[in-house]
PDB file of C-alpha atoms and ligand atoms in Angstrom:
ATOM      1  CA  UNK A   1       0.000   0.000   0.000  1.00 51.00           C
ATOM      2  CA  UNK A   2       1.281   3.369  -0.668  1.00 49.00           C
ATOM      3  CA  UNK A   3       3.114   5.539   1.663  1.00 60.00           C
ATOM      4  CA  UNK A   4       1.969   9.161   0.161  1.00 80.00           C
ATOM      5  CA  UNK A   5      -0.054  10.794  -2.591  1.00 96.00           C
ATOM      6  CA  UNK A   6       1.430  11.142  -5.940  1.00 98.00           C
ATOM      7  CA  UNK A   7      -0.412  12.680  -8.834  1.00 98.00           C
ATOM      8  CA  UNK A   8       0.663  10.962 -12.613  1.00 98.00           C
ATOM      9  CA  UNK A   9      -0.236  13.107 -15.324  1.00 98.00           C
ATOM     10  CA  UNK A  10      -0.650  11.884 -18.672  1.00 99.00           C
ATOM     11  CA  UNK A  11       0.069  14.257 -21.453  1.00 98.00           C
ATOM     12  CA  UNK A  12      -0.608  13.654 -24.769  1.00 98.00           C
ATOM     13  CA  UNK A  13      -2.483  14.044 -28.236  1.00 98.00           C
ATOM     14  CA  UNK A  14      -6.083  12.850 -28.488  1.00 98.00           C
ATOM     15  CA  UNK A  15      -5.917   9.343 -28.884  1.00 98.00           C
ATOM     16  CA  UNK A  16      -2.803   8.681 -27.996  1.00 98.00           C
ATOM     17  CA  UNK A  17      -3.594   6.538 -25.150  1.00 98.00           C
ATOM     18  CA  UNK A  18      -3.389   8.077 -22.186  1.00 98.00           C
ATOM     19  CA  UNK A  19      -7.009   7.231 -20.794  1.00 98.00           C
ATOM     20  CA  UNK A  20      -6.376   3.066 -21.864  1.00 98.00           C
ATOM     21  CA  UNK A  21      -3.073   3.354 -20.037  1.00 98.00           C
ATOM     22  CA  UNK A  22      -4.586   5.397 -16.877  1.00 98.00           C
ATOM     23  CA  UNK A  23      -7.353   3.175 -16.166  1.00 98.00           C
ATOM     24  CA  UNK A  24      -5.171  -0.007 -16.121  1.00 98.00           C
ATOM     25  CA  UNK A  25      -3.000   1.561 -13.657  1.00 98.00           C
ATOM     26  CA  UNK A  26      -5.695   2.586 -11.873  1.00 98.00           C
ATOM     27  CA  UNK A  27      -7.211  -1.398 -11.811  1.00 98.00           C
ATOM     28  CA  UNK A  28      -3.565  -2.694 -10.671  1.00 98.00           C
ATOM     29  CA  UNK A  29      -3.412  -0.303  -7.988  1.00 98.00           C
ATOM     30  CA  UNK A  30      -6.938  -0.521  -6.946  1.00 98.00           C
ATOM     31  CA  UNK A  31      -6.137  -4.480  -6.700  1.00 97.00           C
ATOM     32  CA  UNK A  32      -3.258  -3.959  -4.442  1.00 96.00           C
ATOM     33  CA  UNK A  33      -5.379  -1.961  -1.925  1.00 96.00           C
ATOM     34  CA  UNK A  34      -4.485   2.159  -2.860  1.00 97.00           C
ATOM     35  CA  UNK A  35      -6.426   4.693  -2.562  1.00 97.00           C
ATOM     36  CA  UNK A  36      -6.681   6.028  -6.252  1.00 98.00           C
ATOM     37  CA  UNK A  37      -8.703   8.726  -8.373  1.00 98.00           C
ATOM     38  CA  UNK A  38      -9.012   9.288 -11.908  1.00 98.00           C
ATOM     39  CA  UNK A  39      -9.193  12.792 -13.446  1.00 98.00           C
ATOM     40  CA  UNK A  40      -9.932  12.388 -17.019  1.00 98.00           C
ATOM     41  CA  UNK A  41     -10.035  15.420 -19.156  1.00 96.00           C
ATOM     42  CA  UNK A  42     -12.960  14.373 -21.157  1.00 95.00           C
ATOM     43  CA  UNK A  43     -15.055  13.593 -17.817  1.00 97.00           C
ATOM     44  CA  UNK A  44     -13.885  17.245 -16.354  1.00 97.00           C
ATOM     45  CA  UNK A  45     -14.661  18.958 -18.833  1.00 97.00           C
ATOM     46  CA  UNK A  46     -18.376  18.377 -18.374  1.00 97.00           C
ATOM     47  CA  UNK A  47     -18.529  18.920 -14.618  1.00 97.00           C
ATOM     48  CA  UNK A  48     -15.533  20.710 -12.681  1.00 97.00           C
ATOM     49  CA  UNK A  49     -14.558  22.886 -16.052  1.00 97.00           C
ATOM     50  CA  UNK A  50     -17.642  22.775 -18.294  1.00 97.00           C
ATOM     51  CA  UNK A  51     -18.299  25.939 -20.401  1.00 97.00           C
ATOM     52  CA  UNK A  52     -14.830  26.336 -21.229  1.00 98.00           C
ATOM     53  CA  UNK A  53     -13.458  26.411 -24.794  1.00 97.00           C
ATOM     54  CA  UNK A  54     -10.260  25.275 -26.686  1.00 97.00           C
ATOM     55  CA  UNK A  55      -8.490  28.763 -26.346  1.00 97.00           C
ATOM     56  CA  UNK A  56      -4.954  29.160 -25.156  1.00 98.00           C
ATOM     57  CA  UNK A  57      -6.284  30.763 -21.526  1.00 98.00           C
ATOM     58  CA  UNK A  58      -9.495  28.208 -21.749  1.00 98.00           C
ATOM     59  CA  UNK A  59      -7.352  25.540 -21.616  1.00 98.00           C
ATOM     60  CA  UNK A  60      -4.473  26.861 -19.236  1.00 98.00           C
ATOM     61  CA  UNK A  61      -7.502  27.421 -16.826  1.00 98.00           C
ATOM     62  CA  UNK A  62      -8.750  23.733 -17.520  1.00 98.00           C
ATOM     63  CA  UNK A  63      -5.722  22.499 -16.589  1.00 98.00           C
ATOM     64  CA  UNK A  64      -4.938  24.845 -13.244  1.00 98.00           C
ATOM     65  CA  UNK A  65      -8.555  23.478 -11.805  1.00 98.00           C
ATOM     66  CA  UNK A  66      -7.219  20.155 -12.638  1.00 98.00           C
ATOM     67  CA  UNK A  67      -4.189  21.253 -11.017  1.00 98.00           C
ATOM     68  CA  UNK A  68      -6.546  22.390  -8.003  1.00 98.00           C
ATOM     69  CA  UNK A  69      -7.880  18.857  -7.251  1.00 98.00           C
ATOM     70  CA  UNK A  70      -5.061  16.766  -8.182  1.00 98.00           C
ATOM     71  CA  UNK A  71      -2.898  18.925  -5.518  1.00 98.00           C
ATOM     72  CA  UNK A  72      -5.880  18.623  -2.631  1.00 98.00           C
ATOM     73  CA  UNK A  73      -5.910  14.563  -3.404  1.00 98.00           C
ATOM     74  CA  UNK A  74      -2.616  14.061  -3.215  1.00 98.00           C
ATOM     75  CA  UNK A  75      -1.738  15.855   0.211  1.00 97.00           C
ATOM     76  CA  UNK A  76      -4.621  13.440   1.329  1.00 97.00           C
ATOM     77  CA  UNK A  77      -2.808  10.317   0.209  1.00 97.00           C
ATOM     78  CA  UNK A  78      -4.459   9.523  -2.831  1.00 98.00           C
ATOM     79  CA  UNK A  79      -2.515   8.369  -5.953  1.00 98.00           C
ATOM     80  CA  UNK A  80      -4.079  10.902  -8.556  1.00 98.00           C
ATOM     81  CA  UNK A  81      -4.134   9.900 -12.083  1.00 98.00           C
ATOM     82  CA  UNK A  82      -4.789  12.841 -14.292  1.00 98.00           C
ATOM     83  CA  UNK A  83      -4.987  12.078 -18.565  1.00 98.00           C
ATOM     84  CA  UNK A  84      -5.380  15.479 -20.109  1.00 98.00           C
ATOM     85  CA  UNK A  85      -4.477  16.569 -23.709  1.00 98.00           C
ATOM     86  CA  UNK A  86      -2.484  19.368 -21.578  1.00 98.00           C
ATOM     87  CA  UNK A  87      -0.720  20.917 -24.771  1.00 98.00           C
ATOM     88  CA  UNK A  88       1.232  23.723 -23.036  1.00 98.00           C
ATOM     89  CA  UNK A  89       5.038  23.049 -21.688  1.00 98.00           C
ATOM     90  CA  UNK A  90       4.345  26.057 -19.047  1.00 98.00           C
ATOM     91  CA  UNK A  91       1.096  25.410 -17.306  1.00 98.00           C
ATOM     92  CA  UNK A  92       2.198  21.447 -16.465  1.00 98.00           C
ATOM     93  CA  UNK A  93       5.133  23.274 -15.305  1.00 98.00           C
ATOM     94  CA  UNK A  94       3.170  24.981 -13.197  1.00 98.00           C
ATOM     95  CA  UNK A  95       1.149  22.489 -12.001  1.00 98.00           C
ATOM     96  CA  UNK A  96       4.054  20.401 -11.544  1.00 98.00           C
ATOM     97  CA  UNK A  97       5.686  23.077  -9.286  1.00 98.00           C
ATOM     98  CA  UNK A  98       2.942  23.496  -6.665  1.00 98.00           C
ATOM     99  CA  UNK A  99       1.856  19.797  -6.271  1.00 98.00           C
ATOM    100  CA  UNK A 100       5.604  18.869  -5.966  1.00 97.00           C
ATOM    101  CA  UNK A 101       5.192  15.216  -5.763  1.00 97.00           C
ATOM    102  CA  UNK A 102       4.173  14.736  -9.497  1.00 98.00           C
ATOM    103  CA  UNK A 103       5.263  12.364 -12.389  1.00 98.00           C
ATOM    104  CA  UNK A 104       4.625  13.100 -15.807  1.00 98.00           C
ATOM    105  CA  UNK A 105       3.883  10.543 -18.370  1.00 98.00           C
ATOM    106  CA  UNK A 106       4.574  11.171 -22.145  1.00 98.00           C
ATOM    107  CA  UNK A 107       2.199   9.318 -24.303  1.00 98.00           C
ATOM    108  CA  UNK A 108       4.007   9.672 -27.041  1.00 98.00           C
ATOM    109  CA  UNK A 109       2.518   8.395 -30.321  1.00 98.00           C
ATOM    110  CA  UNK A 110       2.684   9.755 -33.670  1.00 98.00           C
ATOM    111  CA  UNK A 111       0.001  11.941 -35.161  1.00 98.00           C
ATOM    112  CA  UNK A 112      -0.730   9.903 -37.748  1.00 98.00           C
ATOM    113  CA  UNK A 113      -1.333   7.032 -35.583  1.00 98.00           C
ATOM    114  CA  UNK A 114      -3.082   8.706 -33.463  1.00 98.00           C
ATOM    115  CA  UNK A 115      -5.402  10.082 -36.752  1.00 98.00           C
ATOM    116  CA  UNK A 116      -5.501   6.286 -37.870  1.00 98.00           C
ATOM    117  CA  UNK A 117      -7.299   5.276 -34.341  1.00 98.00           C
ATOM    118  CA  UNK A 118      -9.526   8.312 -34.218  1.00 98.00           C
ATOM    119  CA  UNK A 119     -11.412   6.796 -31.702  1.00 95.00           C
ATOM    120  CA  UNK A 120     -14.075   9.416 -31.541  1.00 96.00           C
ATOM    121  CA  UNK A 121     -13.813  10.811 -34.846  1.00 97.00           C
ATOM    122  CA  UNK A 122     -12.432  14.151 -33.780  1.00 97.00           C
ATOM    123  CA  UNK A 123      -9.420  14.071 -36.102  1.00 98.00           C
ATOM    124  CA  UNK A 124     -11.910  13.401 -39.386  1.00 98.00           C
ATOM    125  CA  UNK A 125     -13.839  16.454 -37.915  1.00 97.00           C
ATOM    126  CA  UNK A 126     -11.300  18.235 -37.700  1.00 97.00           C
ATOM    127  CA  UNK A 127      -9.708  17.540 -41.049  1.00 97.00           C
ATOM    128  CA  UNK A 128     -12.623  18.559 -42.769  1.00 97.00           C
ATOM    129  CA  UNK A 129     -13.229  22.021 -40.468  1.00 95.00           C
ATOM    130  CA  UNK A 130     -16.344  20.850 -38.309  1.00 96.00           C
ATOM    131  CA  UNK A 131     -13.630  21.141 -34.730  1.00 95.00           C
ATOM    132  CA  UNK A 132     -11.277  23.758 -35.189  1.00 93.00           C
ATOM    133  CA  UNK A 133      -8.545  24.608 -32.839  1.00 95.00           C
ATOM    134  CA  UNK A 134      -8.014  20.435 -32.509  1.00 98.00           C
ATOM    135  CA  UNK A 135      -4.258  19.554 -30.652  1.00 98.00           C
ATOM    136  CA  UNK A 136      -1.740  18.195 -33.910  1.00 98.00           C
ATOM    137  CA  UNK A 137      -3.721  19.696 -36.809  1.00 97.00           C
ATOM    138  CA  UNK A 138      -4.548  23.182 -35.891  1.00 94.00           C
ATOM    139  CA  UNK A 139      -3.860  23.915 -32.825  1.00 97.00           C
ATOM    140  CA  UNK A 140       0.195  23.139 -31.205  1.00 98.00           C
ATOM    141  CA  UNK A 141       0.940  20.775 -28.918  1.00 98.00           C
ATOM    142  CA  UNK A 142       4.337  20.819 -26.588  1.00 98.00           C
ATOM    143  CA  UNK A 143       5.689  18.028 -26.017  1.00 98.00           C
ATOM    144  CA  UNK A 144       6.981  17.346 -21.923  1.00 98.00           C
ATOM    145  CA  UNK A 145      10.870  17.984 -21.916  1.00 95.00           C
ATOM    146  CA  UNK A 146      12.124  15.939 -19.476  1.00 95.00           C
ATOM    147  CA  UNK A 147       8.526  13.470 -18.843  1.00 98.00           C
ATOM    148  CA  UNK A 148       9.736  10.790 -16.084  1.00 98.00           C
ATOM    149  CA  UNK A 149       8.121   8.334 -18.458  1.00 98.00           C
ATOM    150  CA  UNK A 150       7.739   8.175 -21.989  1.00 98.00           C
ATOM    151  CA  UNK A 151       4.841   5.588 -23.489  1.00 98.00           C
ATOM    152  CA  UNK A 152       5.681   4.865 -27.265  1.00 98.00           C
ATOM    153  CA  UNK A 153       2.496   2.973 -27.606  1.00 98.00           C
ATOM    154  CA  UNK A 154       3.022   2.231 -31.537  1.00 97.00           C
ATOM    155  CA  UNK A 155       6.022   0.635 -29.905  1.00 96.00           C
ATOM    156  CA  UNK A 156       5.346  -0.922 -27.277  1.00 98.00           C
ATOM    157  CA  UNK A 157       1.972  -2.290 -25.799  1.00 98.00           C
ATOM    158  CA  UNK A 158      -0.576  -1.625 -23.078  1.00 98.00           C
ATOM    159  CA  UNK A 159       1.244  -4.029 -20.354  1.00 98.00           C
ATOM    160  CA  UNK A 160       4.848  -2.504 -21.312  1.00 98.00           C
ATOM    161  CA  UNK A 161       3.235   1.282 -20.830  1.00 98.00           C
ATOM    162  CA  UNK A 162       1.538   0.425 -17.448  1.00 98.00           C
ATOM    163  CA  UNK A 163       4.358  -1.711 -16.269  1.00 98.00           C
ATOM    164  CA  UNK A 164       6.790   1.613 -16.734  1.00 98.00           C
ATOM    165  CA  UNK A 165       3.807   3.972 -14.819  1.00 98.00           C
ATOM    166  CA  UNK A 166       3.695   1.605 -11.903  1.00 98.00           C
ATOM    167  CA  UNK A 167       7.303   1.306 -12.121  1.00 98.00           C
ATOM    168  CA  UNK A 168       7.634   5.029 -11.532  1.00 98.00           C
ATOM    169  CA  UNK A 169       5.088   4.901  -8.459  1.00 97.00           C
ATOM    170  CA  UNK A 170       6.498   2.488  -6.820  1.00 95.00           C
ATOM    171  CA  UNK A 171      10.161   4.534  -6.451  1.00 92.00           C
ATOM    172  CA  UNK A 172       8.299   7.747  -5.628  1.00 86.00           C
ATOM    173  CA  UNK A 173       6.814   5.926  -2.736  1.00 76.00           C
ATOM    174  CA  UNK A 174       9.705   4.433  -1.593  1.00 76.00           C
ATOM    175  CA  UNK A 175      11.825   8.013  -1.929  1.00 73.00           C
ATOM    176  CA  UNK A 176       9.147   9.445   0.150  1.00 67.00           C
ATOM    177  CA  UNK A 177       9.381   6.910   2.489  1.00 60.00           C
ATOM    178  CA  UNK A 178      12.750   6.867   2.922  1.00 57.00           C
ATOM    179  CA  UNK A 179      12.699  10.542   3.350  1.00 55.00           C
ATOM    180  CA  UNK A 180      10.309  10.281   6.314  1.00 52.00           C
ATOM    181  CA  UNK A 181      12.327   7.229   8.162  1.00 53.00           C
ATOM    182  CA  UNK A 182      15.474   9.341   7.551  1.00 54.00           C
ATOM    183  CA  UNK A 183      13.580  12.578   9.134  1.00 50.00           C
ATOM    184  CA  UNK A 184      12.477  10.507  12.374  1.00 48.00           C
ATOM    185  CA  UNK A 185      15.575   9.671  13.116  1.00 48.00           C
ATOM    186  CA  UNK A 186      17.301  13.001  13.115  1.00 48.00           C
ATOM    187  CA  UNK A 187      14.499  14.216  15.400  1.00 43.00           C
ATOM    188  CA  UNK A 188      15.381  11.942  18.020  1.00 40.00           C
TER     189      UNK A 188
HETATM  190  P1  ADP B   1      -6.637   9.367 -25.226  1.00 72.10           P
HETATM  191  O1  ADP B   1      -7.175   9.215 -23.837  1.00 72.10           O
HETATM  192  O2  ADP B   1      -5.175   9.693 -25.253  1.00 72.10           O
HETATM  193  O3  ADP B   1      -7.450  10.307 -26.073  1.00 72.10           O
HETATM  194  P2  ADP B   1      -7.652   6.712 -25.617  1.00 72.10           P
HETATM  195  O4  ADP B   1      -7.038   5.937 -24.507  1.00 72.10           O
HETATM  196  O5  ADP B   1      -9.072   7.183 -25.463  1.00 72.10           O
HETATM  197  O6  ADP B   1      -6.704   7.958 -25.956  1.00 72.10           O
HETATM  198  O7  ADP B   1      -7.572   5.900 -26.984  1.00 72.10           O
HETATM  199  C1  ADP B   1      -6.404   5.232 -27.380  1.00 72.10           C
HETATM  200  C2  ADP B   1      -6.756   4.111 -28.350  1.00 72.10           C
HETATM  201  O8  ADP B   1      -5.562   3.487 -28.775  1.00 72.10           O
HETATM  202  C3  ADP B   1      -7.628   3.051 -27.699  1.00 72.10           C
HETATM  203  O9  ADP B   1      -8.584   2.623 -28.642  1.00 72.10           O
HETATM  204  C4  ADP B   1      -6.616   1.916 -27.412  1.00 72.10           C
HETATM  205  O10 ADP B   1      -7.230   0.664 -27.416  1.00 72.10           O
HETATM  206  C5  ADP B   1      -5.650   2.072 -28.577  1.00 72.10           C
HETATM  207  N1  ADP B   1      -4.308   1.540 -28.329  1.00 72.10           N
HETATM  208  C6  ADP B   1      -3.632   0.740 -29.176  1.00 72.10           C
HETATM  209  N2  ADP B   1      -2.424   0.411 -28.666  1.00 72.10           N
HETATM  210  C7  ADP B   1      -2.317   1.018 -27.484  1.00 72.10           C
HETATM  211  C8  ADP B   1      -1.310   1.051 -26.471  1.00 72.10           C
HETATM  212  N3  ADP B   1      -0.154   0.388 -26.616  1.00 72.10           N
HETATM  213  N4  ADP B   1      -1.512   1.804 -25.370  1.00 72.10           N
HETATM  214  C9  ADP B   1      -2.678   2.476 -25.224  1.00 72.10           C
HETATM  215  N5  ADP B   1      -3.691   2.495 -26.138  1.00 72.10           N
HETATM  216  C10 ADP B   1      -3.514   1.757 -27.262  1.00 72.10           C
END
C-alpha cells in the first residue's frame, strides 16, 4: 500500500492513449489496496470545467482546476491519475511546481497514428473544419521535456506502458518513504 499521494499526469495528443493506459493503472493499484482517483479530461470537462473552450487561456484554466484537485488529493494520500491533452510546456510546469510530488507521463505516439485510431472521430472532424482549434492539426501541442516516463504505444503495448507507470510509483513511494524514516531519526 502506498506511503503518500502522488499525482501521474498523462500528457498527450487525443488518442494517444493516455485514458487506456490510466485506467489499467488505476485497476492494478486498486487491486493492491491504494487509494486512487481518476481525473480524465474528457469527464472534467463536463462537470468541474464545463463551459470552457479550446483557447490558449481556456485551456491553461482547464488544466490549473485540474491542477486544483489533483494537488488537494494528493496531500490526502491519494494516488491521482490525471490524462489530459495538456498541450502547453508552461502550465504542467506549473502544475508540476505546486503539487511537488508529481510524475509526468509522455504518451508519445505519432500523429498519424493517433489520426488512424480516431477513436471518436475528432481528427476526421477536424480535417474537414467541423472542430477547429483540434491539438496536432490546428492547434500546437508541446511536447513534456524531461517526462519521467515516456509511453511509445506504436512501440510498445498496453502491459509494457503500465508496467513503466507503476514502475515510476512504486520509487516515488519508496523516496518518500525513505525521506520520512530518515527525518524521524534526526528528530530523536
Ligand atoms: P486518449 O485518452 O489519449 O485520447 P484513448 O485511450 O481514449 O486515448 O484511446 C487510445 C486508443 O488506442 C484506444 O482505442 C486503445 O485501445 C488504442 N491503443 C492501441 N495500442 C495502445 C497502447 N499500446 N496503449 C494504449 N492504447 C492503445
Amino acid at each position: 500500500m502506498q506511503e503518500s499521494g502522488v499525482t501521474v499526469w498523462f500528457t498527450g495528443l487525443s488518442g494517444a492513449g493516455k485514458t487506456t493506459i490510466c485506467r489499467d493503472v488505476e485497476q492494478k493499484l486498486r487491486e493492491q489496496g491504494n487509494k486512487v482517483e481518476v481525473l480524465d479530461g474528457d469527464i472534467v470537462r463536463q462537470n468541474l470545467t464545463k463551459g470552457l473552450g479550446f483557447s490558449k487561456e481556456d485551456r491553461d484554466e482547464n488544466i490549473r482546476r485540474i491542477g486544483f484537485v489533483a494537488q488537494l488529493l494528493t496531500r490526502n494520500g491519494v494516488i491521482v491519475l490525471v490524462a489530459a491533452i495538456s498541450p502547453y510546456r508552461d502550465i504542467r510546469n506549473e502544475v508540476r511546481q505546486k503539487i511537488g510530488n508529481f510524475i509526468e507521463v509522455y504518451v508519445n505516439t505519432p500523429l498519424d497514428v493517433c489520426e488512424q485510431r480516431d477513436v471518436k472521430g475528432l481528427y476526421q472532424k477536424a480535417r474537414s473544419g467541423e472542430i477547429k482549434n483540434f491539438t496536432g492539426i490546428n492547434d500546437p501541442y508541446e511536447p513534456p521535456t524531461y517526462p519521467e516516463v515516456e509511453c511509445k504505444t506504436d512501440h510498445e503495448n498496453l502491459d509494457e506502458s503500465v508496467s513503466k507507470v507503476l514502475k515510476a510509483i512504486f520509487e516515488v513511494n519508496n523516496d518518500t518513504a525513505r525521506l520520512l524514516t530518515h527525518a524521524q531519526v534526526h528528530c530523536v
